[in-house]
XYZ file of C-alpha atoms in Angstrom:
292
model
C 16.775 -16.380 -1.730
C 14.697 -18.888 -3.727
C 11.001 -18.069 -3.731
C 7.819 -19.350 -5.359
C 6.554 -16.725 -7.788
C 3.381 -18.591 -8.840
C 1.162 -16.591 -6.467
C 3.282 -13.434 -6.404
C 2.073 -10.137 -7.844
C 4.142 -8.229 -10.417
C 4.732 -5.499 -7.821
C 6.099 -7.984 -5.306
C 8.436 -9.442 -7.933
C 9.610 -5.971 -9.036
C 10.385 -4.955 -5.465
C 12.201 -8.202 -4.697
C 14.127 -8.081 -7.955
C 15.231 -4.504 -7.356
C 16.299 -5.255 -3.794
C 18.363 -8.283 -4.816
C 20.010 -6.520 -7.752
C 21.024 -3.611 -5.539
C 22.513 -6.010 -2.973
C 24.451 -7.817 -5.713
C 25.850 -4.532 -7.026
C 26.956 -3.431 -3.566
C 28.473 -6.851 -2.879
C 30.622 -6.412 -5.994
C 31.650 -2.956 -4.786
C 30.249 -1.230 -7.858
C 28.653 2.189 -8.009
C 25.572 2.892 -10.103
C 27.673 5.097 -12.365
C 30.127 2.288 -13.075
C 27.307 -0.106 -13.984
C 25.392 2.224 -16.303
C 28.605 3.162 -18.109
C 29.298 -0.496 -18.816
C 25.779 -1.014 -20.190
C 25.360 2.401 -21.826
C 22.195 2.959 -19.768
C 20.866 6.208 -18.385
C 21.433 6.549 -14.605
C 17.676 6.702 -14.015
C 17.136 3.308 -15.641
C 19.202 1.461 -13.036
C 17.783 3.547 -10.185
C 14.201 2.774 -11.189
C 15.022 -0.904 -11.621
C 16.618 -1.134 -8.160
C 13.691 0.735 -6.600
C 11.129 -1.536 -8.282
C 9.480 1.408 -10.013
C 9.245 0.111 -13.595
C 5.899 -1.324 -14.667
C 7.729 -4.172 -16.405
C 11.326 -5.408 -16.381
C 13.061 -6.874 -19.404
C 14.652 -10.252 -18.609
C 17.502 -9.300 -20.975
C 18.324 -6.307 -18.758
C 18.439 -8.567 -15.719
C 20.745 -11.012 -17.487
C 23.077 -8.158 -18.480
C 23.362 -7.104 -14.840
C 23.873 -10.680 -13.697
C 26.812 -10.998 -16.103
C 28.452 -7.865 -14.683
C 27.867 -9.011 -11.103
C 29.148 -12.531 -11.743
C 25.924 -14.159 -10.579
C 25.693 -17.951 -10.662
C 23.181 -19.681 -12.905
C 20.687 -20.554 -10.145
C 20.404 -17.024 -8.788
C 20.291 -15.566 -12.282
C 17.417 -17.903 -13.149
C 15.434 -16.755 -10.102
C 16.001 -13.090 -10.949
C 14.960 -13.722 -14.544
C 11.779 -15.367 -13.248
C 10.923 -12.250 -11.238
C 11.298 -10.182 -14.413
C 9.156 -12.643 -16.372
C 6.285 -12.217 -13.886
C 6.263 -8.462 -14.526
C 5.891 -9.181 -18.243
C 3.296 -11.960 -18.112
C 1.005 -11.058 -15.180
C -1.265 -8.058 -14.750
C -2.369 -6.359 -11.567
C -6.151 -6.187 -11.087
C -6.087 -2.393 -11.201
C -4.513 -2.437 -14.682
C -7.918 -3.324 -16.141
C -9.066 -0.962 -18.895
C -11.898 0.418 -16.757
C -9.523 1.522 -13.982
C -6.349 2.564 -15.805
C -7.474 6.111 -16.780
C -8.396 6.863 -13.156
C -4.963 6.240 -11.666
C -1.876 8.399 -11.483
C 1.596 7.035 -10.770
C 1.216 7.507 -7.011
C -2.096 5.656 -6.925
C -0.666 2.794 -8.966
C 2.303 2.484 -6.616
C 0.015 2.411 -3.585
C -2.336 -0.201 -5.040
C 0.606 -2.339 -6.081
C 2.013 -2.338 -2.550
C -1.385 -2.924 -0.952
C -2.222 -5.864 -3.225
C 1.214 -7.393 -2.572
C 1.379 -6.885 1.183
C 0.775 -9.541 3.797
C 0.261 -6.913 6.527
C -1.012 -3.336 6.235
C -1.237 -0.920 9.162
C -2.753 2.525 8.747
C -3.486 5.621 10.804
C -6.171 7.977 9.498
C -7.218 11.238 11.077
C -9.811 12.625 8.656
C -11.699 9.786 6.980
C -12.472 6.093 7.218
C -9.636 3.958 5.761
C -10.358 2.968 2.155
C -10.543 -0.759 2.875
C -13.374 -0.116 5.346
C -15.439 2.359 3.320
C -18.949 1.770 1.989
C -19.865 2.600 -1.597
C -22.047 5.533 -0.516
C -19.255 6.978 1.640
C -16.788 6.687 -1.259
C -19.287 8.241 -3.668
C -19.751 11.328 -1.493
C -15.989 11.773 -1.110
C -15.440 11.648 -4.874
C -18.430 13.839 -5.681
C -16.960 16.525 -3.443
C -13.314 16.100 -4.495
C -14.012 15.736 -8.229
C -16.554 18.452 -8.887
C -17.464 18.497 -12.567
C -16.406 14.939 -13.386
C -18.962 12.817 -15.257
C -21.160 10.636 -13.072
C -19.954 7.477 -14.812
C -16.345 8.337 -13.918
C -17.265 8.793 -10.274
C -19.015 5.420 -10.328
C -15.859 3.879 -11.777
C -13.925 5.340 -8.842
C -16.446 3.831 -6.434
C -16.061 0.484 -8.204
C -12.279 0.765 -7.902
C -12.497 1.301 -4.142
C -14.902 -1.599 -3.687
C -12.683 -3.872 -5.785
C -9.744 -3.032 -3.496
C -11.654 -4.588 -0.622
C -11.552 -8.027 -2.233
C -8.100 -8.300 -0.688
C -9.898 -9.556 2.436
C -11.273 -12.485 0.408
C -7.968 -13.769 -0.944
C -6.038 -16.645 0.626
C -4.378 -15.833 2.889
C -6.318 -12.604 3.538
C -4.518 -9.363 4.248
C -3.796 -8.770 7.931
C -5.109 -5.257 8.429
C -4.836 -2.964 11.451
C -6.316 0.527 11.494
C -6.173 3.284 14.089
C -8.449 6.269 13.461
C -8.967 9.573 15.178
C -12.363 9.882 16.914
C -13.144 12.808 14.590
C -13.492 10.282 11.745
C -16.554 8.815 13.474
C -18.258 12.171 13.967
C -17.563 13.719 10.559
C -20.869 13.166 8.743
C -19.808 12.363 5.212
C -23.095 12.193 3.309
C -25.271 12.782 6.372
C -26.563 10.587 9.216
C -27.869 7.671 7.131
C -24.655 7.270 5.146
C -22.561 7.537 8.309
C -24.715 5.052 10.206
C -24.219 2.488 7.443
C -20.525 3.337 7.312
C -19.997 2.778 11.040
C -21.928 -0.483 10.816
C -19.589 -1.551 8.016
C -16.519 -0.881 10.177
C -17.986 -3.042 12.931
C -18.776 -5.804 10.436
C -15.309 -5.912 8.872
C -13.572 -5.617 12.248
C -15.264 -8.832 13.376
C -12.903 -10.803 11.123
C -9.834 -12.320 12.841
C -7.440 -10.656 10.400
C -8.779 -7.115 10.991
C -8.440 -4.821 14.001
C -9.771 -1.287 14.338
C -8.944 1.067 17.195
C -10.074 4.617 17.866
C -8.002 7.408 19.440
C -10.560 9.235 21.643
C -10.439 13.015 21.969
C -9.635 12.593 25.665
C -6.236 11.077 24.833
C -5.043 14.568 23.940
C -1.705 14.964 22.167
C -0.419 11.865 20.374
C 2.159 10.982 17.708
C -0.424 10.471 14.984
C -1.058 14.218 14.895
C 1.804 14.529 12.403
C -0.446 13.037 9.715
C -1.900 9.889 8.173
C 0.325 7.055 6.981
C 0.291 3.382 6.001
C 2.987 0.759 6.501
C 3.247 -2.413 4.442
C 4.973 -5.697 5.250
C 5.430 -8.479 2.724
C 5.538 -12.262 2.492
C 8.252 -13.902 4.561
C 9.577 -15.870 1.575
C 10.345 -12.514 -0.083
C 13.179 -10.821 1.786
C 11.663 -7.352 1.580
C 11.816 -4.725 4.290
C 8.636 -2.861 5.306
C 7.666 0.228 3.305
C 5.852 3.397 4.416
C 3.347 5.192 2.191
C 2.334 8.824 2.679
C -0.343 10.645 0.707
C -1.121 14.339 0.602
C -3.138 16.615 -1.654
C -0.512 17.001 -4.372
C 1.552 13.830 -4.235
C 2.403 10.403 -2.802
C 5.646 9.431 -1.074
C 7.194 6.037 -0.444
C 9.731 5.790 2.388
C 12.196 2.908 2.481
C 15.089 4.170 4.620
C 15.412 1.992 7.716
C 15.296 4.929 10.146
C 12.148 6.375 8.530
C 10.322 3.039 8.458
C 11.264 2.330 12.063
C 9.956 5.746 13.147
C 6.556 5.114 11.548
C 6.309 1.549 12.821
C 7.151 2.780 16.342
C 4.512 5.493 15.975
C 1.856 2.964 14.985
C 2.792 0.715 17.901
C 2.440 3.666 20.269
C -0.941 4.635 18.789
C -2.182 1.087 19.359
C -0.979 1.348 22.957
C -2.621 4.695 23.791
C -5.886 3.826 22.019
C -8.487 1.652 23.754
C -8.360 -1.994 22.675
C -10.366 -3.286 19.697
C -13.455 -4.273 21.709
C -13.622 -0.989 23.615
C -13.053 0.889 20.353
C -15.930 -0.970 18.682
C -18.124 -0.046 21.651
C -17.251 3.601 21.049
C -18.150 3.214 17.364
C -21.497 1.647 18.318
C -22.216 4.510 20.732
C -21.587 7.149 18.043
C -23.714 5.116 15.627
C -26.644 5.034 18.074
C -26.458 8.807 18.483
C -26.877 9.490 14.762
């Protein structure tokens, strides 16, 4: 599939490259073991390349695979271009000020978020990151990172605020969030911080590319009770399947298996169905805000 990489992020190119290389290998009927033996690679090198997990990809490695797979010159050139993007472009979060703050899981998440055309998230405990105010973020990090220098916490706040520029790009991210009602009542930083935070949600949700819905307590049992998650979809000119991201205290997980992704997408669709619509949800947010 020929695509324009001029506006593509390195993450998007890595994911597309890995997907296409895996399809080419399977089309040739080759196992990973057979390929790495031919190239004298470690098994993990090919796995990481096919999963799009390497920070950069060497064009020479891509060309070596293309030779084994018998790829024609046009396709090989496109694949080499994907690899070149990973070598010549930098993600915004790779800036020196942010790099020390991010583990591998955080980097993977930010790469997917910055590359996605659509993000859909369910959160049960806190306001989604793309909707948070600086004061709300600051309180979260002050609590979670007890003992860290103040300047490091401010860098974390800056990182979160910089993430939100994704709404200013062209085209902007299409973002849908469903949150548990408890998120509105949990006073992170006290009434004044929460009042400003709820006002921020209302402000952002007024944009045509953003929807926010709230699962009221009265709904009772629902499928989101299994935990928070985010699904990402990508540009149509990149033939990438949706990806699910999960985050817990100790680690991050990325789910790609069709059955897993479908289960989470179905869950989000159901949450949107059982929750009041966006306007009614914003009315609920306003009511909680007025009571603070």
